[in-house]
mmCIF file with all atom_site columns, C-alpha atoms in Angstrom:
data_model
loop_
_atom_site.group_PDB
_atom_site.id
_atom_site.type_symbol
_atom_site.label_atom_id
_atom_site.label_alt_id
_atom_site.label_comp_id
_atom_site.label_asym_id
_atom_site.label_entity_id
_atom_site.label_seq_id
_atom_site.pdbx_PDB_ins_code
_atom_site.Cartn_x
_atom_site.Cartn_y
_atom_site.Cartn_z
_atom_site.occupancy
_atom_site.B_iso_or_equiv
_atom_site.pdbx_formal_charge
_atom_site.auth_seq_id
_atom_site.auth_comp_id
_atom_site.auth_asym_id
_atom_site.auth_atom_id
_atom_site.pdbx_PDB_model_num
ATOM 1   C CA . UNK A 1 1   ? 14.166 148.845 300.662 1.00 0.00 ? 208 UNK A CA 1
ATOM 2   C CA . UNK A 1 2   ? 10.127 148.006 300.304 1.00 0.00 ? 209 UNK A CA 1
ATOM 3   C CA . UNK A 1 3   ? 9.587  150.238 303.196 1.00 0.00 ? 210 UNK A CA 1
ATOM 4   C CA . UNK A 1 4   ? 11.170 152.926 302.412 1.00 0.00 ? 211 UNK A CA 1
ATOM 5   C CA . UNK A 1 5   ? 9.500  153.053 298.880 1.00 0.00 ? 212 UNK A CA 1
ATOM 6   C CA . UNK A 1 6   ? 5.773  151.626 300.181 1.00 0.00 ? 213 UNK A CA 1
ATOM 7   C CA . UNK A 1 7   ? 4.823  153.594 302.884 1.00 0.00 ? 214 UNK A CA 1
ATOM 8   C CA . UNK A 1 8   ? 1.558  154.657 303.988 1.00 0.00 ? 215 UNK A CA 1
ATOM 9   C CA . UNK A 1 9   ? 1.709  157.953 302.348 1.00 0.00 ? 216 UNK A CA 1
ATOM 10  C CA . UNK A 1 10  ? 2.344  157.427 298.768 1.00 0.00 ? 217 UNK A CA 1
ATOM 11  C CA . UNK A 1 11  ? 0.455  153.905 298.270 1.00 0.00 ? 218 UNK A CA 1
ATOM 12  C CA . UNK A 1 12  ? -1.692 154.693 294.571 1.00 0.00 ? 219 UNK A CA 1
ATOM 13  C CA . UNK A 1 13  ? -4.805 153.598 293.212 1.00 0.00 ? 220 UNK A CA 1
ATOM 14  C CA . UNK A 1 14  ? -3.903 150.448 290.583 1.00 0.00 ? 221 UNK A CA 1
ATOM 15  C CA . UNK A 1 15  ? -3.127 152.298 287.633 1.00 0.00 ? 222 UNK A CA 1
ATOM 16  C CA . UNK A 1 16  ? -3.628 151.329 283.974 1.00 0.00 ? 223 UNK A CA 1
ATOM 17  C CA . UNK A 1 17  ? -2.224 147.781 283.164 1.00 0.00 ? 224 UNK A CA 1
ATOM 18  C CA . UNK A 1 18  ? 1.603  147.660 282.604 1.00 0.00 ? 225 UNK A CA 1
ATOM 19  C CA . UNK A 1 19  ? 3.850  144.564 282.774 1.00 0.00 ? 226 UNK A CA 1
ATOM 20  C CA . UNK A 1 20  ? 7.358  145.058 284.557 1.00 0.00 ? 227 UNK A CA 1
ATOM 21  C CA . UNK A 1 21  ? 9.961  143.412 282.080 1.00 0.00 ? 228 UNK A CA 1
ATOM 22  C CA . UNK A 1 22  ? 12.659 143.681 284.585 1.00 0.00 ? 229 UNK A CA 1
ATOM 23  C CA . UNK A 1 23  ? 15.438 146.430 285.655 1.00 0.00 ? 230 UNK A CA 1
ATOM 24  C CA . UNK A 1 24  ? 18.559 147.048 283.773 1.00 0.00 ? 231 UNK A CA 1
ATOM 25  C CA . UNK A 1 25  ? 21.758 148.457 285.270 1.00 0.00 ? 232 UNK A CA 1
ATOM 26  C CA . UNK A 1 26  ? 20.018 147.829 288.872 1.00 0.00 ? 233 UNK A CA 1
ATOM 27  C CA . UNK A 1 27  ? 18.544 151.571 287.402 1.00 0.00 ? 234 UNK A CA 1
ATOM 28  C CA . UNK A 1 28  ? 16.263 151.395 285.303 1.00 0.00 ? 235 UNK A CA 1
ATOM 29  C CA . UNK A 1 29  ? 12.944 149.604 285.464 1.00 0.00 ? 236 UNK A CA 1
ATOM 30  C CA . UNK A 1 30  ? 11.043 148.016 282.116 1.00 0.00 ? 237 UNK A CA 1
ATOM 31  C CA . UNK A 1 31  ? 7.707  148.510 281.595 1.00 0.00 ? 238 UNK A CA 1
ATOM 32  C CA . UNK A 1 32  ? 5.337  147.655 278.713 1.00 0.00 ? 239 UNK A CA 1
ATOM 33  C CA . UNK A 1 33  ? 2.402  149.590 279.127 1.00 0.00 ? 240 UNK A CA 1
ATOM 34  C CA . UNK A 1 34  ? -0.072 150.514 276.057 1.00 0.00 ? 241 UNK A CA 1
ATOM 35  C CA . UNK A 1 35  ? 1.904  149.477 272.776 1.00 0.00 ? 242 UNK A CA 1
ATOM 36  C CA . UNK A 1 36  ? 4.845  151.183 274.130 1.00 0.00 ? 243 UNK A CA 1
ATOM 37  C CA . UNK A 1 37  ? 8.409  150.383 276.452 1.00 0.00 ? 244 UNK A CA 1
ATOM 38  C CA . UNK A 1 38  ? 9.120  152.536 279.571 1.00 0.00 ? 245 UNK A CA 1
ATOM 39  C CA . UNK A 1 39  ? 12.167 153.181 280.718 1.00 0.00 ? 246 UNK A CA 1
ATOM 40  C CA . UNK A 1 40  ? 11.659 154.134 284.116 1.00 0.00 ? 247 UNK A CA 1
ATOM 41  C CA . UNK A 1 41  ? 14.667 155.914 286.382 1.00 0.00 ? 248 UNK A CA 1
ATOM 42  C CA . UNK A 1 42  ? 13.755 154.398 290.152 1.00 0.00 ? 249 UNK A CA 1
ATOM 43  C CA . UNK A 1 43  ? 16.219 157.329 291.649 1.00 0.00 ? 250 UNK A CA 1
ATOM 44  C CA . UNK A 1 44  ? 14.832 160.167 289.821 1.00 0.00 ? 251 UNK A CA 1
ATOM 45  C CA . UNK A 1 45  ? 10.755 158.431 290.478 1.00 0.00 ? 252 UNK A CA 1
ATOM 46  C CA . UNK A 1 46  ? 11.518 157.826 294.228 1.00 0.00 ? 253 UNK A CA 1
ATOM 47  C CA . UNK A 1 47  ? 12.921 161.443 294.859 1.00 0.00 ? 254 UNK A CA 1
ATOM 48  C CA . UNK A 1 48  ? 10.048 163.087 293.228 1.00 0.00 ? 255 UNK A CA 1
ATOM 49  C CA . UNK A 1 49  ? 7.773  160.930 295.077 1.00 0.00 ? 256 UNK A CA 1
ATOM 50  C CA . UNK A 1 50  ? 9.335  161.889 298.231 1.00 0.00 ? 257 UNK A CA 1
ATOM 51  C CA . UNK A 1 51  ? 9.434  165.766 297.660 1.00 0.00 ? 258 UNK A CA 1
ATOM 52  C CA . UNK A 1 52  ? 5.650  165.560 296.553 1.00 0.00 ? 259 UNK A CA 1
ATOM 53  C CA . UNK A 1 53  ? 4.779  163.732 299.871 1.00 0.00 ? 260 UNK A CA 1
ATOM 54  C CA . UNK A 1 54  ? 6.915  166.214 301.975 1.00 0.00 ? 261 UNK A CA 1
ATOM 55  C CA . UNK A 1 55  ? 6.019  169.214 300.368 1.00 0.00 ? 262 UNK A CA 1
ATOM 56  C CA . UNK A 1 56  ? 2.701  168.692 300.891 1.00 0.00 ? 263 UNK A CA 1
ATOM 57  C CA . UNK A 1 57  ? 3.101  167.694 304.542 1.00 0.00 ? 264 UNK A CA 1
ATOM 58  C CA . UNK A 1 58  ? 4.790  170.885 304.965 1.00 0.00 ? 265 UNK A CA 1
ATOM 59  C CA . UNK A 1 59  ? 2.138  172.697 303.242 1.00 0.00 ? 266 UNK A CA 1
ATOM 60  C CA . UNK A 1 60  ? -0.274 171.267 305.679 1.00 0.00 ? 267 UNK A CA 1
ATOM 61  C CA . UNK A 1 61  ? 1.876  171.550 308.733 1.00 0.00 ? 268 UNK A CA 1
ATOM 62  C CA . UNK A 1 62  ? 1.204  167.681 309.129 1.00 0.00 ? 269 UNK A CA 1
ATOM 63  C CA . UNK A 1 63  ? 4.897  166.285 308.642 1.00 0.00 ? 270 UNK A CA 1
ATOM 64  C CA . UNK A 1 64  ? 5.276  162.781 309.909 1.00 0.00 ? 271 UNK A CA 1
ATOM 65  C CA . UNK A 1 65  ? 7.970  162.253 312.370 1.00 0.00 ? 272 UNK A CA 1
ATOM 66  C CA . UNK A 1 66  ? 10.274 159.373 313.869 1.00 0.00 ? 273 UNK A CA 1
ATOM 67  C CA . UNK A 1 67  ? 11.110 160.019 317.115 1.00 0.00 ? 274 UNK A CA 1
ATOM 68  C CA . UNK A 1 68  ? 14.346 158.496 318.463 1.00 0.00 ? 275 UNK A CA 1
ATOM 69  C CA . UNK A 1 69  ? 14.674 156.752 322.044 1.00 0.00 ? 276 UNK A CA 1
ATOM 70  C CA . UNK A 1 70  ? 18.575 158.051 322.139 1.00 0.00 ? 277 UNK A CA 1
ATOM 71  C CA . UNK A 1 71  ? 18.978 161.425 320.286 1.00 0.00 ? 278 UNK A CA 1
ATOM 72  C CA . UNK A 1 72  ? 21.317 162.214 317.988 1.00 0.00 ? 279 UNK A CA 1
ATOM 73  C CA . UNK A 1 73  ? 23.944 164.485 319.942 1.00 0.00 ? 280 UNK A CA 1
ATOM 74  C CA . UNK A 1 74  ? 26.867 165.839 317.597 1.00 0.00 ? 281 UNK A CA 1
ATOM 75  C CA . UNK A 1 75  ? 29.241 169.336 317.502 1.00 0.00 ? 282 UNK A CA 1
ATOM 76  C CA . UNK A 1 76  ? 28.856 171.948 315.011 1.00 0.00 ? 283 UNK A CA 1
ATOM 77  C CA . UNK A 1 77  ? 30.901 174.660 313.489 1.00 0.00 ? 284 UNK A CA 1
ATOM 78  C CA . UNK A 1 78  ? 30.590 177.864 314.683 1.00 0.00 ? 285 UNK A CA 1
ATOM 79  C CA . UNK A 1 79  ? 28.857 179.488 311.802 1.00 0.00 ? 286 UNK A CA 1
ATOM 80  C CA . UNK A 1 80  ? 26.578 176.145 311.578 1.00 0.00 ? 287 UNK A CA 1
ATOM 81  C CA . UNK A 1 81  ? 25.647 177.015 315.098 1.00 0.00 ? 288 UNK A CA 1
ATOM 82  C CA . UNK A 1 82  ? 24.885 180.863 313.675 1.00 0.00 ? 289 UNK A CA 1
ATOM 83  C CA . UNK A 1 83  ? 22.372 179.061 311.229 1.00 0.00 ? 290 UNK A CA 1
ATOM 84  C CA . UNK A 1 84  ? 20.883 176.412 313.455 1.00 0.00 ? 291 UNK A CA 1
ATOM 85  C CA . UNK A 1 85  ? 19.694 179.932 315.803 1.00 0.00 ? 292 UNK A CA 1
ATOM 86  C CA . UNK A 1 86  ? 19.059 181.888 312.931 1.00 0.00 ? 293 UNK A CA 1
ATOM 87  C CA . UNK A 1 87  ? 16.944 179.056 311.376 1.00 0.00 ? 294 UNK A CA 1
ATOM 88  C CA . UNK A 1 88  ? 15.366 176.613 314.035 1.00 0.00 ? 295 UNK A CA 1
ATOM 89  C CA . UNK A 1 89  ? 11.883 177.904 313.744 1.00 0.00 ? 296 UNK A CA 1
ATOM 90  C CA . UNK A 1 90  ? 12.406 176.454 309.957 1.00 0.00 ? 297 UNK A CA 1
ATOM 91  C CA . UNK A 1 91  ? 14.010 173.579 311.250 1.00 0.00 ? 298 UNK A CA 1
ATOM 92  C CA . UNK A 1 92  ? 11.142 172.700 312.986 1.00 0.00 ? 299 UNK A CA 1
ATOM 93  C CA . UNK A 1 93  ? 8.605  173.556 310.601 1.00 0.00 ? 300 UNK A CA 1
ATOM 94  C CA . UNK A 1 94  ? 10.307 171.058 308.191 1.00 0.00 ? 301 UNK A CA 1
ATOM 95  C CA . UNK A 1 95  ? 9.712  168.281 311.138 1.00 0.00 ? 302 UNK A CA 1
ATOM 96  C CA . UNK A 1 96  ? 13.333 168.074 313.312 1.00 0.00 ? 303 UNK A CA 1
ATOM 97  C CA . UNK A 1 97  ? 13.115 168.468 316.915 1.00 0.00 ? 304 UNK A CA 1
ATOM 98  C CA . UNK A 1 98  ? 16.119 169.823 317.658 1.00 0.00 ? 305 UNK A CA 1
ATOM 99  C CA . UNK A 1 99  ? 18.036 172.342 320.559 1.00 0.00 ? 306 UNK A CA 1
ATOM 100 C CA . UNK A 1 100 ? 21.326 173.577 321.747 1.00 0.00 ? 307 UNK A CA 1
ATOM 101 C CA . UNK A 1 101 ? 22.867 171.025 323.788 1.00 0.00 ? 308 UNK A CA 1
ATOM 102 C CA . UNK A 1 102 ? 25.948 172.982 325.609 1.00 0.00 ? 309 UNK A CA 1
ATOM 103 C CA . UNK A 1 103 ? 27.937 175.338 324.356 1.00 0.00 ? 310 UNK A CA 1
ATOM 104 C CA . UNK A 1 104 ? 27.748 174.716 320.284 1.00 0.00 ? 311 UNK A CA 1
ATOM 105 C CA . UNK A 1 105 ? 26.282 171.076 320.101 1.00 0.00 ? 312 UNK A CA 1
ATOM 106 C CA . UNK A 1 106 ? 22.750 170.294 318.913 1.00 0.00 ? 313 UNK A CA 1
ATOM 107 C CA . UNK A 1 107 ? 20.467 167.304 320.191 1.00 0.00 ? 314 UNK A CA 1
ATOM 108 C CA . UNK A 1 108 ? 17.927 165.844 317.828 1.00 0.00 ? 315 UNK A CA 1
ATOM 109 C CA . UNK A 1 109 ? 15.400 164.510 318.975 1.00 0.00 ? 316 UNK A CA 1
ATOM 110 C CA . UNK A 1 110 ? 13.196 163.883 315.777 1.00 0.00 ? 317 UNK A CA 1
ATOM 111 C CA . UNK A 1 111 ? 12.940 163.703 312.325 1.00 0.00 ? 318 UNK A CA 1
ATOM 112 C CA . UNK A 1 112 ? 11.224 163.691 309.293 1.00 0.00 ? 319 UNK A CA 1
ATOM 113 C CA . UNK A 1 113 ? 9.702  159.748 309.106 1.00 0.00 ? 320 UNK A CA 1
ATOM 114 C CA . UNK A 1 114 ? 11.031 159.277 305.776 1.00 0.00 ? 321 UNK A CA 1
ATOM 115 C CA . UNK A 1 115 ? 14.394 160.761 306.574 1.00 0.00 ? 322 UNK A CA 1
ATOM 116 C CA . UNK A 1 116 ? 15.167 158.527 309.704 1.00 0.00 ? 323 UNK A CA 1
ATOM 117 C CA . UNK A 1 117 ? 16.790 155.856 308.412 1.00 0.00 ? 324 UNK A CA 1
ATOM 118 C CA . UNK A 1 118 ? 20.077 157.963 307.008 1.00 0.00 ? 325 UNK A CA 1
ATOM 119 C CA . UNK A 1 119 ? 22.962 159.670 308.662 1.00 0.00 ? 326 UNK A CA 1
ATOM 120 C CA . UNK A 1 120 ? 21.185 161.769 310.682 1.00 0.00 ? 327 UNK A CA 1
ATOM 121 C CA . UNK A 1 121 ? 24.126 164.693 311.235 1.00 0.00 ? 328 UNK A CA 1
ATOM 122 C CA . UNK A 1 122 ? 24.839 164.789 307.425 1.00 0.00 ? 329 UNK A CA 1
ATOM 123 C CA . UNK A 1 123 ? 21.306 165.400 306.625 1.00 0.00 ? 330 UNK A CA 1
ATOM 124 C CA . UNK A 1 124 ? 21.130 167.742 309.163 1.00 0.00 ? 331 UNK A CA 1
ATOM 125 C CA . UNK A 1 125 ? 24.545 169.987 308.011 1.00 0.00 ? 332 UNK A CA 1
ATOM 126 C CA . UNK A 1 126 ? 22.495 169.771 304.437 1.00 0.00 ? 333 UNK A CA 1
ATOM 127 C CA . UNK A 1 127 ? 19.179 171.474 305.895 1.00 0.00 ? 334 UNK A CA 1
ATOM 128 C CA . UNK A 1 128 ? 21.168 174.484 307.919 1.00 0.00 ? 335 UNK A CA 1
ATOM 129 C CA . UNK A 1 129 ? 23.781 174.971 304.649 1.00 0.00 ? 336 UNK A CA 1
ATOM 130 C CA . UNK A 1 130 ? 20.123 174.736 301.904 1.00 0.00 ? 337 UNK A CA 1
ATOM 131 C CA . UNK A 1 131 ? 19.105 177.098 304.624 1.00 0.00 ? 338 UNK A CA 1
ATOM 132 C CA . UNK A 1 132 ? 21.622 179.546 305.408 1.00 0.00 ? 339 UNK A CA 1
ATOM 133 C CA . UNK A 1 133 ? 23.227 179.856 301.327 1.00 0.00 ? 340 UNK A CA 1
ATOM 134 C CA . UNK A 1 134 ? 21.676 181.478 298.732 1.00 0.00 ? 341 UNK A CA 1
ATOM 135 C CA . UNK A 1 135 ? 20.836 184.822 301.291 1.00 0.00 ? 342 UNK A CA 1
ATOM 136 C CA . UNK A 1 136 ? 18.728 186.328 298.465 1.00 0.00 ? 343 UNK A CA 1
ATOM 137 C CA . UNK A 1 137 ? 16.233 183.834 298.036 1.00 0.00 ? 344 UNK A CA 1
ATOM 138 C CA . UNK A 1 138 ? 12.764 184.180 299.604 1.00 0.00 ? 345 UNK A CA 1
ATOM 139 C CA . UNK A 1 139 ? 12.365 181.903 302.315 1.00 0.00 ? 346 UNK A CA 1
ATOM 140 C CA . UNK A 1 140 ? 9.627  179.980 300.324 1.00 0.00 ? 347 UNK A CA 1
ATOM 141 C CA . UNK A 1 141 ? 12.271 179.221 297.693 1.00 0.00 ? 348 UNK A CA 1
ATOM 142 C CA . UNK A 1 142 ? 14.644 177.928 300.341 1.00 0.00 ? 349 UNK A CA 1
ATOM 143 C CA . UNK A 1 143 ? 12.154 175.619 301.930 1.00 0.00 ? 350 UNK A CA 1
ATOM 144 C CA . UNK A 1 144 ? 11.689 173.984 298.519 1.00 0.00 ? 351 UNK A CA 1
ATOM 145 C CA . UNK A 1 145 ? 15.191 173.687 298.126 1.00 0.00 ? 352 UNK A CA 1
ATOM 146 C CA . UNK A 1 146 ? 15.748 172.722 301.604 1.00 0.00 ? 353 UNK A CA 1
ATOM 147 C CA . UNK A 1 147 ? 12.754 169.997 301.142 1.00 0.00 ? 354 UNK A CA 1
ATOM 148 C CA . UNK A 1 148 ? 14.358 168.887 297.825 1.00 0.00 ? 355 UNK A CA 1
ATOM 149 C CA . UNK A 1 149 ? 17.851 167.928 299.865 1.00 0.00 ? 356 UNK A CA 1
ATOM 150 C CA . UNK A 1 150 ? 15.778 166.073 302.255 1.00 0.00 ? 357 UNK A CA 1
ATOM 151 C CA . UNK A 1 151 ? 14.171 163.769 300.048 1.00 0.00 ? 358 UNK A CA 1
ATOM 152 C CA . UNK A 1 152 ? 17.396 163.416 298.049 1.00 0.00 ? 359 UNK A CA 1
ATOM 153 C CA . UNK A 1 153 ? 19.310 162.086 301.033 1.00 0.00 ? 360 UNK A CA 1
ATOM 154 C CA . UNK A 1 154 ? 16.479 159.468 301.663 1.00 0.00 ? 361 UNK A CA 1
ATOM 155 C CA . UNK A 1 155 ? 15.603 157.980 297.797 1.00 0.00 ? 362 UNK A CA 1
ATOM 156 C CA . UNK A 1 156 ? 16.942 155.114 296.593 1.00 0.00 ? 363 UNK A CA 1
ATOM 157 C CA . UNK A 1 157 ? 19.881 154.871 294.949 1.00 0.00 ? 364 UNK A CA 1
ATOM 158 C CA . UNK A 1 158 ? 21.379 154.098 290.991 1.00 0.00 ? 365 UNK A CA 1
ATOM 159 C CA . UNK A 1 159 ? 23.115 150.637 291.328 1.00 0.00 ? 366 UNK A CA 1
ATOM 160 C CA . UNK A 1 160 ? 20.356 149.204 293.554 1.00 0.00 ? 367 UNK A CA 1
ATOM 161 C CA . UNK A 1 161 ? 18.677 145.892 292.819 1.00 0.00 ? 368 UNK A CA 1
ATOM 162 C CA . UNK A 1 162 ? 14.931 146.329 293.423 1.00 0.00 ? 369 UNK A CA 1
ATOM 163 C CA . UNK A 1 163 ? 12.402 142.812 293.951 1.00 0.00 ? 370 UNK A CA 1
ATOM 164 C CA . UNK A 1 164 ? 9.140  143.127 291.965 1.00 0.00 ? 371 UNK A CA 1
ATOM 165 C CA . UNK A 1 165 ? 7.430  144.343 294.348 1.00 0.00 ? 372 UNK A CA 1
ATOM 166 C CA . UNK A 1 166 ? 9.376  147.168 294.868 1.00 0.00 ? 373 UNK A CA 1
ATOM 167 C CA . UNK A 1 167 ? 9.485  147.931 291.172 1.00 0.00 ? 374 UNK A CA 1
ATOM 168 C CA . UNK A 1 168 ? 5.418  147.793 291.551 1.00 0.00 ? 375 UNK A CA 1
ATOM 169 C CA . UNK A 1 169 ? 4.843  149.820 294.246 1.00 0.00 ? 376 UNK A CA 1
ATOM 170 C CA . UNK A 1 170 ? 7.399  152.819 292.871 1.00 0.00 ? 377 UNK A CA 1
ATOM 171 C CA . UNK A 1 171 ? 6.011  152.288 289.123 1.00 0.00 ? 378 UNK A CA 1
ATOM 172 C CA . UNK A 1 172 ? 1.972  152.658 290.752 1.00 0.00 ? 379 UNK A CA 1
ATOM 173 C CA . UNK A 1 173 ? 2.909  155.871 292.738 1.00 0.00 ? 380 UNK A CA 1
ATOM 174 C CA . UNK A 1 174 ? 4.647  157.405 289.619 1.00 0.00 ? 381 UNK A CA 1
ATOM 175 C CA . UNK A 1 175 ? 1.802  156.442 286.936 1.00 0.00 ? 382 UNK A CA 1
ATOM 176 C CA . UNK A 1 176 ? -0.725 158.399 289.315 1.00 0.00 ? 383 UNK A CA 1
ATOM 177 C CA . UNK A 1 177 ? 1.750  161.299 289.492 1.00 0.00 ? 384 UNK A CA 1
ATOM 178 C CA . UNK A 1 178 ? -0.509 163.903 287.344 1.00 0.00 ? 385 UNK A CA 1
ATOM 179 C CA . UNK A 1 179 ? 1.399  165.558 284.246 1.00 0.00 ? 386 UNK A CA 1
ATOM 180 C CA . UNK A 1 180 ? 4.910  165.179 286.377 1.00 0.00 ? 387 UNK A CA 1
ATOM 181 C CA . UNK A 1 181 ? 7.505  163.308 284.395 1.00 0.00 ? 388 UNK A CA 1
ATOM 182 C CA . UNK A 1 182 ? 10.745 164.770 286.070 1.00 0.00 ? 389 UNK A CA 1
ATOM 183 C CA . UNK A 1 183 ? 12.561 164.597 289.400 1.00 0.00 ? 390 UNK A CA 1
ATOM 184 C CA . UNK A 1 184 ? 12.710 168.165 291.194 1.00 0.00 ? 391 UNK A CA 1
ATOM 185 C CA . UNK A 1 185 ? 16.195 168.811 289.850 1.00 0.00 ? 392 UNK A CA 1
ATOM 186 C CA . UNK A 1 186 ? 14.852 168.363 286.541 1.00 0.00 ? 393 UNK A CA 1
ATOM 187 C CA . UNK A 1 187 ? 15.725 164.906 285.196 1.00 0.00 ? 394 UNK A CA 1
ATOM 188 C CA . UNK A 1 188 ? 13.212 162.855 283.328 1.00 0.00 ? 395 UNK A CA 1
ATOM 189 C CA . UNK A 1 189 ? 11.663 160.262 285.176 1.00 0.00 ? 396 UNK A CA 1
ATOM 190 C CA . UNK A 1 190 ? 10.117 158.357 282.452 1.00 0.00 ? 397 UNK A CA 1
ATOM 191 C CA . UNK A 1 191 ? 11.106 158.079 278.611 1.00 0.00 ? 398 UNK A CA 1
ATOM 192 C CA . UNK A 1 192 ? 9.129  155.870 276.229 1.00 0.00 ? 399 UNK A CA 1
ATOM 193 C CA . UNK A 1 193 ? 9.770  153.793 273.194 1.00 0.00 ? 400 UNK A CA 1
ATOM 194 C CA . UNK A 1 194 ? 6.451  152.897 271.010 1.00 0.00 ? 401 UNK A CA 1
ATOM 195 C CA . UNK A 1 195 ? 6.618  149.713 269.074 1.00 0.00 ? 402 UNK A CA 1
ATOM 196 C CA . UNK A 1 196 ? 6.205  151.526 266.219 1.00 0.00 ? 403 UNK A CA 1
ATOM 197 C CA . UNK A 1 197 ? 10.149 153.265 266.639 1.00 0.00 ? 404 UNK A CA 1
ATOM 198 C CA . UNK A 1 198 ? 11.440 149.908 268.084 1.00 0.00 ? 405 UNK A CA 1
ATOM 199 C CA . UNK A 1 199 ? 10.165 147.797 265.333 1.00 0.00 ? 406 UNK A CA 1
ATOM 200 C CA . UNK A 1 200 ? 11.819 150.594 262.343 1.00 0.00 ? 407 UNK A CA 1
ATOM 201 C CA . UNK A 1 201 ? 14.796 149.937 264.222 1.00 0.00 ? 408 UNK A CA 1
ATOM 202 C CA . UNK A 1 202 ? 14.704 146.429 263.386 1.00 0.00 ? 409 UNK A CA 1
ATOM 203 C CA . UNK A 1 203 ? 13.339 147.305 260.056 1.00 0.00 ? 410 UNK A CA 1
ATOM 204 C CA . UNK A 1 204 ? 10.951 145.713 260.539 1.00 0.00 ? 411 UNK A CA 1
ATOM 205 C CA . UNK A 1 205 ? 9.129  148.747 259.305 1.00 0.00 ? 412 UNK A CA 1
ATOM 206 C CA . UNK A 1 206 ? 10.214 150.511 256.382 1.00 0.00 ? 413 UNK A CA 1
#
């Protein structure tokens, strides 16, 4: 699991000082950080950390790959094989090398790094059906969709026990995320407690 959250791309400057109190739920990490408690969604941070880092590799036409020794050979339905033709310029522009292989199959060859270590053929029915729905969206719009499935399939999951440093390295990428605080569907990543509304809880304030 370190890898896939600690790679090369997204490692952060130290931010601020925070402790790490420990993860609840195998969900939710708990930070104390500046007189206040964090509770910190590791799905939600790690997909928003992954669409930043992919978006902007597409952006830049720079998206890492993983090449495999033995592609990735599988069948598709006929109107997937319609969208893999009518999209594979896309395809490849979000970082799959893949072609027809016989009459409706399709060889992959390569992937997006961060995407490699997943079902390959699921992932790849998700790009051509972000792709090919939605027929009245602008082809910028369906890239950032398309990008968004792509680091959803890869993030780490709810129910997942995470070491500390694991916790660390997610928690240092999403502190130096600047004014983001949701994942791209739109969940909160972060939501805070000061001591102040814990302690009146208590009543320890009146």
């Amino acid at each position: 699991t370190q890898e896939k959250i600690a790679t090369k791309e997204e490692k952060a400057e130290e931010p601020a000082p925070y402790k790490i109190c420990g993860q609840i739920f195998n969900t939710y990490i708990i930070v104390e950080r500046d007189g206040e408690m964090l509770l910190v969604d590791q799905h939600a941070a790690h997909e928003r950390l992954r669409y930043e880092k992919l978006l902007r590799e597409y952006e830049e036409r720079k998206i890492t790959q993983q090449t495999f020794l033995m592609p990735h050979i599988f069948d598709l339905a006929a109107s997937e094989f319609a969208s893999f033709t009518e999209y594979k310029k896309e395809i490849s522009d979000l970082g799959f090398e893949a072609d027809a292989f016989g009459e409706r199959s399709v060889r992959i060859s390569a992937v997006p790094q961060d995407a490699a270590d997943g079902d390959i053929q699921s992932l790849f029915l998700e790009v051509l059906k972000s792709l090919s729905q939605n027929k009245k969206s602008n082809m910028t719009e369906k890239m950032r969709s398309t990008i968004y499935q792509i680091s959803c399939k890869g993030a780490i999951k709810a129910n997942m026990k995470l070491s500390e440093p694991e916790m660390k390295t997610l928690l240092n990428n999403v502190f130096a995320l600047s004014g983001i605080n949701t994942c791209p569907h739109g969940r909160p990543i972060t939501i805070s407690f000061t001591k102040y509304f814990i302690e009146k809880q208590f009543k320890r304030i009146v």
